[in-house]
mmCIF file of C-alpha atoms in Angstrom:
data_model
loop_
_atom_site.group_PDB
_atom_site.id
_atom_site.type_symbol
_atom_site.label_atom_id
_atom_site.label_comp_id
_atom_site.label_asym_id
_atom_site.label_seq_id
_atom_site.Cartn_x
_atom_site.Cartn_y
_atom_site.Cartn_z
ATOM 1 C CA MET F 1 123.879 -13.390 43.433
ATOM 2 C CA GLU F 2 126.359 -13.340 46.301
ATOM 3 C CA TYR F 3 123.666 -12.600 48.864
ATOM 4 C CA GLY F 4 124.479 -9.826 51.285
ATOM 5 C CA GLN F 5 127.281 -8.550 49.044
ATOM 6 C CA ALA F 6 125.369 -6.786 46.284
ATOM 7 C CA VAL F 7 124.869 -3.051 45.935
ATOM 8 C CA CYS F 8 121.759 -1.892 44.071
ATOM 9 C CA LEU F 9 121.620 1.300 42.035
ATOM 10 C CA LEU F 10 118.443 2.752 40.521
ATOM 11 C CA ASN F 11 118.593 6.057 38.643
ATOM 12 C CA THR F 12 115.776 8.392 37.674
ATOM 13 C CA LYS F 13 115.594 6.962 34.168
ATOM 14 C CA ARG F 14 114.608 3.596 35.622
ATOM 15 C CA THR F 15 117.864 1.895 34.789
ATOM 16 C CA PHE F 16 118.621 -0.797 37.317
ATOM 17 C CA TYR F 17 122.007 -2.224 38.290
ATOM 18 C CA THR F 18 123.352 -4.452 41.007
ATOM 19 C CA LEU F 19 127.064 -4.756 41.676
ATOM 20 C CA ASP F 20 128.697 -7.369 43.852
ATOM 21 C CA GLY F 21 130.177 -5.866 47.007
ATOM 22 C CA ASP F 22 133.633 -6.995 45.882
ATOM 23 C CA PHE F 23 133.323 -5.041 42.609
ATOM 24 C CA ILE F 24 135.460 -1.884 42.792
ATOM 25 C CA ILE F 25 135.069 1.051 40.389
ATOM 26 C CA TRP F 26 137.539 3.817 39.539
ATOM 27 C CA LYS F 27 135.629 5.281 36.609
ATOM 28 C CA GLU F 28 131.963 5.690 35.705
ATOM 29 C CA PHE F 29 130.583 3.078 33.337
ATOM 30 C CA PRO F 30 130.689 3.826 29.585
ATOM 31 C CA LYS F 31 127.565 5.442 28.111
ATOM 32 C CA GLU F 32 126.803 2.375 26.024
ATOM 33 C CA ILE F 33 126.581 0.369 29.263
ATOM 34 C CA CYS F 34 124.425 2.949 31.043
ATOM 35 C CA ASN F 35 122.001 3.155 28.105
ATOM 36 C CA SER F 36 121.691 -0.580 27.388
ATOM 37 C CA ASP F 37 118.545 -2.684 27.674
ATOM 38 C CA ALA F 38 120.478 -5.397 29.509
ATOM 39 C CA VAL F 39 123.954 -5.349 31.066
ATOM 40 C CA ALA F 40 126.288 -7.923 32.589
ATOM 41 C CA GLN F 41 129.939 -8.114 33.572
ATOM 42 C CA ASN F 42 130.941 -10.554 30.840
ATOM 43 C CA ARG F 43 129.708 -13.445 28.713
ATOM 44 C CA GLU F 44 130.540 -16.963 29.870
ATOM 45 C CA VAL F 45 130.791 -19.691 27.228
ATOM 46 C CA GLY F 46 131.488 -23.267 28.299
ATOM 47 C CA TYR F 47 132.883 -22.352 31.707
ATOM 48 C CA PRO F 48 133.657 -25.593 33.596
ATOM 49 C CA TYR F 49 131.702 -24.871 36.770
ATOM 50 C CA TYR F 50 128.391 -24.957 34.842
ATOM 51 C CA TYR F 51 129.025 -28.594 33.944
ATOM 52 C CA LEU F 52 130.001 -29.362 37.546
ATOM 53 C CA ILE F 53 126.740 -27.999 38.977
ATOM 54 C CA LYS F 54 124.764 -29.524 36.095
ATOM 55 C CA ASP F 55 125.845 -33.015 37.210
ATOM 56 C CA GLN F 56 124.896 -32.234 40.806
ATOM 57 C CA ILE F 57 121.359 -30.972 40.061
ATOM 58 C CA LYS F 58 120.258 -33.468 37.404
ATOM 59 C CA ASP F 59 117.341 -34.556 39.644
ATOM 60 C CA PHE F 60 116.123 -30.995 40.249
ATOM 61 C CA HIS F 61 112.853 -29.661 38.824
ATOM 62 C CA LEU F 62 112.321 -26.642 36.512
ATOM 63 C CA LEU F 63 115.854 -26.849 35.171
ATOM 64 C CA PRO F 64 116.594 -24.118 32.603
ATOM 65 C CA PRO F 65 116.477 -25.632 29.077
ATOM 66 C CA SER F 66 119.701 -23.797 28.159
ATOM 67 C CA LEU F 67 121.526 -26.014 30.656
ATOM 68 C CA ASN F 68 121.443 -28.650 27.902
ATOM 69 C CA ASN F 69 123.052 -26.402 25.292
ATOM 70 C CA SER F 70 126.527 -27.200 24.050
ATOM 71 C CA PRO F 71 128.384 -25.138 24.998
ATOM 72 C CA ILE F 72 126.476 -23.709 27.956
ATOM 73 C CA ILE F 73 126.260 -19.939 27.494
ATOM 74 C CA SER F 74 125.616 -17.614 30.421
ATOM 75 C CA ILE F 75 126.704 -14.296 31.943
ATOM 76 C CA ASN F 76 128.700 -13.219 34.963
ATOM 77 C CA ALA F 77 126.637 -11.099 37.325
ATOM 78 C CA GLY F 78 129.443 -9.157 38.992
ATOM 79 C CA ILE F 79 127.424 -6.346 37.444
ATOM 80 C CA ILE F 80 123.930 -7.002 36.146
ATOM 81 C CA GLY F 81 121.172 -4.599 35.135
ATOM 82 C CA GLY F 82 119.705 -2.558 32.323
ATOM 83 C CA LYS F 83 116.779 -0.375 31.211
ATOM 84 C CA ARG F 84 114.346 -3.234 30.611
ATOM 85 C CA ILE F 85 113.148 -3.602 34.202
ATOM 86 C CA PHE F 86 110.626 -6.326 33.311
ATOM 87 C CA LEU F 87 113.562 -8.708 32.788
ATOM 88 C CA PHE F 88 114.147 -8.672 36.522
ATOM 89 C CA ASP F 89 110.485 -9.324 37.259
ATOM 90 C CA LYS F 90 110.816 -12.453 35.129
ATOM 91 C CA LEU F 91 114.153 -13.359 36.721
ATOM 92 C CA TYR F 92 112.711 -13.013 40.214
ATOM 93 C CA GLN F 93 109.711 -15.172 39.369
ATOM 94 C CA LYS F 94 111.732 -17.926 37.676
ATOM 95 C CA ALA F 95 114.392 -17.959 40.386
ATOM 96 C CA SER F 96 111.751 -18.028 43.145
ATOM 97 C CA ASP F 97 109.923 -20.949 41.526
ATOM 98 C CA PHE F 98 113.175 -22.855 41.051
ATOM 99 C CA ILE F 99 114.188 -22.362 44.683
ATOM 100 C CA ARG F 100 110.718 -23.211 46.020
ATOM 101 C CA VAL F 101 110.369 -26.562 44.244
ATOM 102 C CA ASN F 102 113.998 -27.649 44.819
ATOM 103 C CA LYS F 103 114.713 -26.418 48.330
ATOM 104 C CA GLY F 104 114.485 -29.934 49.720
ATOM 105 C CA LEU F 105 117.289 -31.040 47.374
ATOM 106 C CA PHE F 106 119.786 -28.291 48.193
ATOM 107 C CA HIS F 107 121.731 -30.617 50.492
ATOM 108 C CA THR F 108 122.651 -32.753 47.453
ATOM 109 C CA CYS F 109 124.609 -30.005 45.656
ATOM 110 C CA ASN F 110 127.109 -27.225 46.149
ATOM 111 C CA VAL F 111 124.666 -24.494 47.200
ATOM 112 C CA GLY F 112 127.344 -21.823 46.896
ATOM 113 C CA LEU F 113 127.670 -22.704 43.215
ATOM 114 C CA LEU F 114 123.928 -22.865 42.599
ATOM 115 C CA ASN F 115 123.694 -19.093 42.193
ATOM 116 C CA ILE F 116 125.169 -19.368 38.686
ATOM 117 C CA ILE F 117 121.956 -21.153 37.696
ATOM 118 C CA VAL F 118 119.321 -19.105 39.534
ATOM 119 C CA GLU F 119 120.905 -15.795 38.619
ATOM 120 C CA GLN F 120 123.348 -15.941 35.750
ATOM 121 C CA LEU F 121 122.063 -18.706 33.480
ATOM 122 C CA LEU F 122 118.426 -17.738 33.969
ATOM 123 C CA PHE F 123 119.133 -14.088 33.143
ATOM 124 C CA HIS F 124 120.907 -15.005 29.913
ATOM 125 C CA GLU F 125 118.099 -17.408 28.997
ATOM 126 C CA ILE F 126 115.404 -14.783 29.624
ATOM 127 C CA CYS F 127 117.231 -12.169 27.521
ATOM 128 C CA SER F 128 117.648 -14.734 24.742
ATOM 129 C CA ASP F 129 113.942 -15.649 24.836
ATOM 130 C CA GLU F 130 112.991 -11.954 24.743
ATOM 131 C CA LYS F 131 115.510 -11.314 21.922
ATOM 132 C CA ILE F 132 117.231 -8.597 23.974
ATOM 133 C CA ASN F 133 120.953 -8.091 23.430
ATOM 134 C CA ILE F 134 123.170 -7.939 26.499
ATOM 135 C CA SER F 135 125.963 -5.351 26.694
ATOM 136 C CA TYR F 136 129.092 -6.465 28.539
ATOM 137 C CA LEU F 137 131.460 -4.332 30.588
ATOM 138 C CA PHE F 138 134.287 -6.762 29.737
ATOM 139 C CA ASN F 139 134.058 -7.917 26.140
ATOM 140 C CA HIS F 140 136.593 -10.673 26.781
ATOM 141 C CA MET F 141 137.195 -12.669 29.938
ATOM 142 C CA SER F 142 139.657 -15.533 30.418
ATOM 143 C CA ASP F 143 138.821 -18.624 32.445
ATOM 144 C CA ASP F 144 141.040 -17.338 35.269
ATOM 145 C CA PHE F 145 139.280 -13.914 35.235
ATOM 146 C CA HIS F 146 142.601 -12.048 35.200
ATOM 147 C CA GLU F 147 141.047 -9.216 33.151
ATOM 148 C CA CYS F 148 138.993 -8.135 36.176
ATOM 149 C CA LEU F 149 141.738 -8.838 38.727
ATOM 150 C CA GLN F 150 144.319 -6.321 37.530
ATOM 151 C CA LEU F 151 144.800 -4.553 40.852
ATOM 152 C CA ASN F 152 148.388 -3.980 39.793
ATOM 153 C CA ALA F 153 147.153 -1.813 36.887
ATOM 154 C CA VAL F 154 144.895 0.440 38.987
ATOM 155 C CA PRO F 155 144.233 3.248 38.295
ATOM 156 C CA ARG F 156 146.303 3.887 35.143
ATOM 157 C CA PHE F 157 145.106 1.028 32.954
ATOM 158 C CA ALA F 158 142.474 -0.852 34.964
ATOM 159 C CA LYS F 159 139.295 0.965 36.022
ATOM 160 C CA TYR F 160 137.118 -1.946 37.166
ATOM 161 C CA VAL F 161 138.128 -4.735 39.560
ATOM 162 C CA HIS F 162 136.085 -7.711 40.714
ATOM 163 C CA THR F 163 137.799 -9.885 43.328
ATOM 164 C CA ILE F 164 135.796 -12.829 42.157
ATOM 165 C CA GLY F 165 135.447 -16.135 44.029
ATOM 166 C CA SER F 166 138.594 -17.442 45.723
ATOM 167 C CA ALA F 167 140.537 -14.287 44.748
ATOM 168 C CA LYS F 168 139.240 -12.776 47.992
ATOM 169 C CA ARG F 169 141.338 -15.347 49.861
ATOM 170 C CA ASP F 170 144.545 -14.571 47.962
ATOM 171 C CA PRO F 171 146.849 -12.771 50.459
ATOM 172 C CA SER F 172 148.534 -10.744 47.719
ATOM 173 C CA ILE F 173 145.209 -9.430 46.415
ATOM 174 C CA CYS F 174 144.017 -8.634 49.939
ATOM 175 C CA LEU F 175 147.236 -6.718 50.596
ATOM 176 C CA GLN F 176 146.824 -4.725 47.381
ATOM 177 C CA ILE F 177 143.226 -3.839 48.253
ATOM 178 C CA GLU F 178 144.402 -2.693 51.680
ATOM 179 C CA HIS F 179 147.084 -0.535 50.058
ATOM 180 C CA LEU F 180 144.582 1.078 47.708
ATOM 181 C CA LEU F 181 142.186 1.760 50.589
ATOM 182 C CA LYS F 182 145.027 3.205 52.675
ATOM 183 C CA ILE F 183 146.093 5.504 49.815
ATOM 184 C CA GLU F 184 142.649 6.603 48.588
ATOM 185 C CA PHE F 185 140.726 6.635 51.898
ATOM 186 C CA PRO F 186 143.227 6.644 54.810
ATOM 187 C CA GLN F 187 140.598 7.608 57.394
ATOM 188 C CA PHE F 188 138.433 4.579 56.516
ATOM 189 C CA HIS F 189 141.527 2.355 56.634
ATOM 190 C CA THR F 190 142.319 3.616 60.151
ATOM 191 C CA LYS F 191 138.721 3.002 61.284
ATOM 192 C CA ILE F 192 138.813 -0.587 59.996
ATOM 193 C CA ILE F 193 142.151 -1.278 61.705
ATOM 194 C CA ASP F 194 140.882 0.211 64.995
ATOM 195 C CA TYR F 195 137.674 -1.851 64.793
ATOM 196 C CA PHE F 196 139.483 -5.153 64.414
ATOM 197 C CA LEU F 197 141.978 -4.288 67.139
ATOM 198 C CA GLN F 198 139.033 -3.807 69.498
ATOM 199 C CA LEU F 199 137.740 -7.322 68.821
ATOM 200 C CA LYS F 200 138.921 -9.764 71.466
ATOM 201 C CA GLY F 201 141.692 -12.008 70.172
ATOM 202 C CA SER F 202 141.917 -10.182 66.818
ATOM 203 C CA SER F 203 145.162 -8.907 65.381
ATOM 204 C CA VAL F 204 145.604 -7.110 62.089
ATOM 205 C CA THR F 205 149.191 -6.056 62.666
ATOM 206 C CA ASN F 206 152.311 -7.526 61.111
ATOM 207 C CA SER F 207 154.082 -7.810 64.478
ATOM 208 C CA SER F 208 154.226 -11.619 64.286
ATOM 209 C CA LEU F 209 156.023 -11.533 60.927
ATOM 210 C CA PRO F 210 159.823 -11.514 60.604
ATOM 211 C CA LYS F 211 161.285 -8.020 60.447
ATOM 212 C CA SER F 212 162.527 -8.612 56.882
ATOM 213 C CA VAL F 213 159.009 -9.451 55.689
ATOM 214 C CA GLN F 214 157.538 -6.434 57.478
ATOM 215 C CA LEU F 215 160.054 -4.205 55.702
ATOM 216 C CA GLN F 216 159.256 -5.745 52.314
ATOM 217 C CA ARG F 217 155.520 -5.260 52.822
ATOM 218 C CA GLN F 218 156.186 -1.618 53.662
ATOM 219 C CA GLN F 219 158.311 -1.365 50.522
ATOM 220 C CA ILE F 220 155.395 -2.613 48.399
ATOM 221 C CA PHE F 221 153.176 0.094 49.904
ATOM 222 C CA ASP F 222 155.822 2.806 49.408
ATOM 223 C CA ASN F 223 156.253 1.751 45.774
ATOM 224 C CA ARG F 224 152.521 1.907 45.148
ATOM 225 C CA LEU F 225 152.255 5.306 46.830
ATOM 226 C CA LYS F 226 155.012 6.733 44.608
ATOM 227 C CA TRP F 227 153.665 4.983 41.489
ATOM 228 C CA MET F 228 150.139 6.336 41.906
ATOM 229 C CA GLY F 229 151.550 9.838 42.428
ATOM 230 C CA LEU F 230 153.305 9.921 39.060
ATOM 231 C CA GLY F 231 151.791 11.985 36.261
ATOM 232 C CA GLU F 232 151.181 10.749 32.734
ATOM 233 C CA GLU F 233 154.474 12.261 31.533
ATOM 234 C CA GLN F 234 156.480 10.789 34.394
ATOM 235 C CA TYR F 235 155.736 7.096 34.471
ATOM 236 C CA LEU F 236 157.662 6.388 31.249
ATOM 237 C CA SER F 237 160.818 8.117 32.513
ATOM 238 C CA VAL F 238 160.928 6.903 36.127
ATOM 239 C CA ARG F 239 163.555 4.218 36.703
ATOM 240 C CA PHE F 240 163.012 0.715 38.063
ATOM 241 C CA HIS F 241 165.438 -1.870 39.353
ATOM 242 C CA LEU F 242 165.332 -5.399 40.708
ATOM 243 C CA SER F 243 164.752 -5.693 44.443
ATOM 244 C CA PRO F 244 167.856 -6.751 46.414
ATOM 245 C CA THR F 245 166.303 -10.119 47.314
ATOM 246 C CA CYS F 246 165.774 -11.075 43.643
ATOM 247 C CA ARG F 247 168.045 -12.912 41.252
ATOM 248 C CA VAL F 248 167.662 -13.532 37.525
ATOM 249 C CA SER F 249 169.487 -16.549 36.075
ATOM 250 C CA TYR F 250 169.090 -19.526 33.767
ATOM 251 C CA ASN F 251 167.852 -22.838 35.185
ATOM 252 C CA LYS F 252 169.146 -26.296 34.218
ATOM 253 C CA GLU F 253 166.929 -26.292 31.111
ATOM 254 C CA GLY F 254 168.375 -22.958 29.995
ATOM 255 C CA ILE F 255 165.137 -21.033 30.755
ATOM 256 C CA LEU F 256 165.378 -17.524 32.197
ATOM 257 C CA THR F 257 164.211 -17.717 35.820
ATOM 258 C CA LEU F 258 163.467 -15.216 38.578
ATOM 259 C CA SER F 259 164.252 -16.171 42.163
ATOM 260 C CA TYR F 260 162.331 -13.979 44.621
ATOM 261 C CA LEU F 261 161.318 -13.907 48.276
ATOM 262 C CA CYS F 262 157.532 -14.244 48.541
ATOM 263 C CA VAL F 263 156.412 -11.842 51.286
ATOM 264 C CA PHE F 264 153.066 -13.616 51.620
ATOM 265 C CA GLU F 265 154.564 -17.026 52.414
ATOM 266 C CA ASN F 266 157.973 -15.896 53.692
ATOM 267 C CA LYS F 267 159.870 -18.312 51.459
ATOM 268 C CA ARG F 268 161.924 -18.197 48.280
ATOM 269 C CA LYS F 269 160.116 -19.060 45.063
ATOM 270 C CA TYR F 270 161.025 -19.355 41.405
ATOM 271 C CA LEU F 271 159.253 -18.000 38.343
ATOM 272 C CA LEU F 272 159.980 -18.761 34.697
ATOM 273 C CA LEU F 273 160.289 -15.609 32.575
ATOM 274 C CA GLU F 274 158.903 -15.576 29.066
ATOM 275 C CA GLY F 275 157.232 -13.153 26.673
ATOM 276 C CA TRP F 276 156.951 -9.667 28.145
ATOM 277 C CA THR F 277 158.309 -10.819 31.516
ATOM 278 C CA GLU F 278 161.717 -11.480 29.903
ATOM 279 C CA PHE F 279 162.254 -7.713 30.105
ATOM 280 C CA ILE F 280 162.618 -8.075 33.874
ATOM 281 C CA ALA F 281 166.183 -9.356 33.411
ATOM 282 C CA ARG F 282 167.165 -5.959 31.958
ATOM 283 C CA PHE F 283 166.401 -4.201 35.240
ATOM 284 C CA SER F 284 169.438 -5.568 37.060
ATOM 285 C CA GLU F 285 170.598 -1.959 36.629
ATOM 286 C CA PRO F 286 168.243 1.043 37.017
ATOM 287 C CA LEU F 287 166.288 1.492 33.795
ATOM 288 C CA SER F 288 163.253 3.461 32.632
ATOM 289 C CA ILE F 289 160.652 2.363 30.099
ATOM 290 C CA GLU F 290 161.887 5.033 27.677
ATOM 291 C CA GLU F 291 165.460 3.774 28.055
ATOM 292 C CA LEU F 292 164.289 0.215 27.564
ATOM 293 C CA ILE F 293 162.513 1.101 24.308
ATOM 294 C CA CYS F 294 165.648 2.885 23.067
ATOM 295 C CA GLN F 295 167.461 -0.449 23.218
ATOM 296 C CA PHE F 296 165.256 -1.521 20.308
ATOM 297 C CA GLU F 297 165.933 1.421 17.997
ATOM 298 C CA GLU F 298 166.430 -0.920 15.057
ATOM 299 C CA TYR F 299 162.680 -1.598 15.118
ATOM 300 C CA PRO F 300 160.644 1.178 13.365
ATOM 301 C CA PHE F 301 157.727 1.214 15.803
ATOM 302 C CA LYS F 302 154.623 3.170 14.836
ATOM 303 C CA ASP F 303 152.957 5.444 17.412
ATOM 304 C CA ASN F 304 150.045 3.077 17.994
ATOM 305 C CA GLU F 305 152.490 0.157 18.349
ATOM 306 C CA LEU F 306 154.584 2.098 20.852
ATOM 307 C CA LYS F 307 151.490 2.853 22.922
ATOM 308 C CA GLU F 308 150.635 -0.840 23.146
ATOM 309 C CA ILE F 309 154.259 -1.744 23.944
ATOM 310 C CA HIS F 310 154.321 0.867 26.712
ATOM 311 C CA LYS F 311 151.133 -0.558 28.163
ATOM 312 C CA ASN F 312 152.420 -4.131 28.103
ATOM 313 C CA ILE F 313 155.729 -3.197 29.741
ATOM 314 C CA VAL F 314 154.061 -1.018 32.382
ATOM 315 C CA ASN F 315 151.605 -3.810 33.223
ATOM 316 C CA THR F 316 154.486 -6.273 33.507
ATOM 317 C CA LEU F 317 156.488 -3.975 35.756
ATOM 318 C CA THR F 318 153.563 -3.213 38.049
ATOM 319 C CA ILE F 319 152.747 -6.914 38.413
ATOM 320 C CA PHE F 320 156.333 -7.535 39.462
ATOM 321 C CA MET F 321 156.197 -4.537 41.823
ATOM 322 C CA PHE F 322 152.982 -5.323 43.637
ATOM 323 C CA TYR F 323 152.599 -9.088 43.290
ATOM 324 C CA TYR F 324 156.103 -10.534 43.423
ATOM 325 C CA ASN F 325 157.822 -7.574 45.113
ATOM 326 C CA ALA F 326 160.639 -8.124 42.604
ATOM 327 C CA ILE F 327 160.830 -4.605 41.130
ATOM 328 C CA SER F 328 161.175 -1.261 42.904
ATOM 329 C CA LEU F 329 161.084 2.354 41.797
ATOM 330 C CA VAL F 330 164.506 4.001 42.096
#
C-alpha cells in the first residue's frame, strides 16, 4: 500500500475497500464489484518489477511461495477490498510477520517497491489458497497502465483514473488533473493555489514561462472547458482543427509525422502518426467527427461498428487536444 495515500471505505454490509489517494472516480463502482468477495484494480501477470524485487529480497525470510511461480501472478491494489473481511485479517498477519522478521534487511532492497510483495502478491496468494475469486475493476491492463491513465477521456469514456507510480511526476498529467479540479471544484482549486502562494519561496504561477507557452496552456484549459460542456449529441458535430503551431508532413522515410510545440518542455517535438492517429492529418481544415466519417461512405459500417469508430476517433482527438496541444475546438 502507498502508506498515507489510501482512503478506506466501509459500508453497512461489511464490505471493505481501500483506494489509493491518487485514484480518482467519476462514477460509482459496478454492482458486481460492490458485491464481490474480493476486489482489486487489475490482475498482474509477469509484470517485470516483481522479478526485480525478487532478485533483491532472495535472502529474506517468509517469502511468499507464489514468488517462485512462472509467471508471477499478483494484483494491483489501486483498489482492494471485498465482502470477505477475514482475508484482510490474514493479509495483515502475514504482512506484519514478513515485515517483522525482515526489517533488518530493508536497506538491501528498494523499499518503495517492496509493497508489491507485502500487499499485492500476498493478497492474491491468500485468495488463491482460500479458493476465492477476485473481481477486477479493469479486466485488462497493459504494462504501461494506459487504461487507467486516460485523463484525456474523462468524463465521457473514462470513469476511473489512477495516476500510478511515476505518472504523478508527468507534467502533462499534473496539468490535466489541475484542469479537472479547476473545472469540477473551482473553490478547492483556488484554496490550493492560495495555500502554496503563502508558503515562503513557493510559486505555482506560470509567470516564469514564456508568454507563448502561457497562452498555449490557457488554450488547453479553454478547450477542456468547452469539451466537457458539450452534450452527447454535440460532440460528434463540433469541429476540430490543427493548432497553429502544428505541422503535418512526411519525414525522410515517408512516414506521416506531426511537428508540435510541447508546452511542458517549451520545445518542438516530432511524433510519428499511425493507426487512428493518421486521422489527425485530415484536420488541417476544420472538420467534425461526423464529417470525417462521411469521407468513408464506401464502407457499409454497422451501428455497433460506428459506435466503436466514434469512440476511437474521439479518444484520439482528445489525446491530441490535452496531451500534445495539437488539436483545438473551432
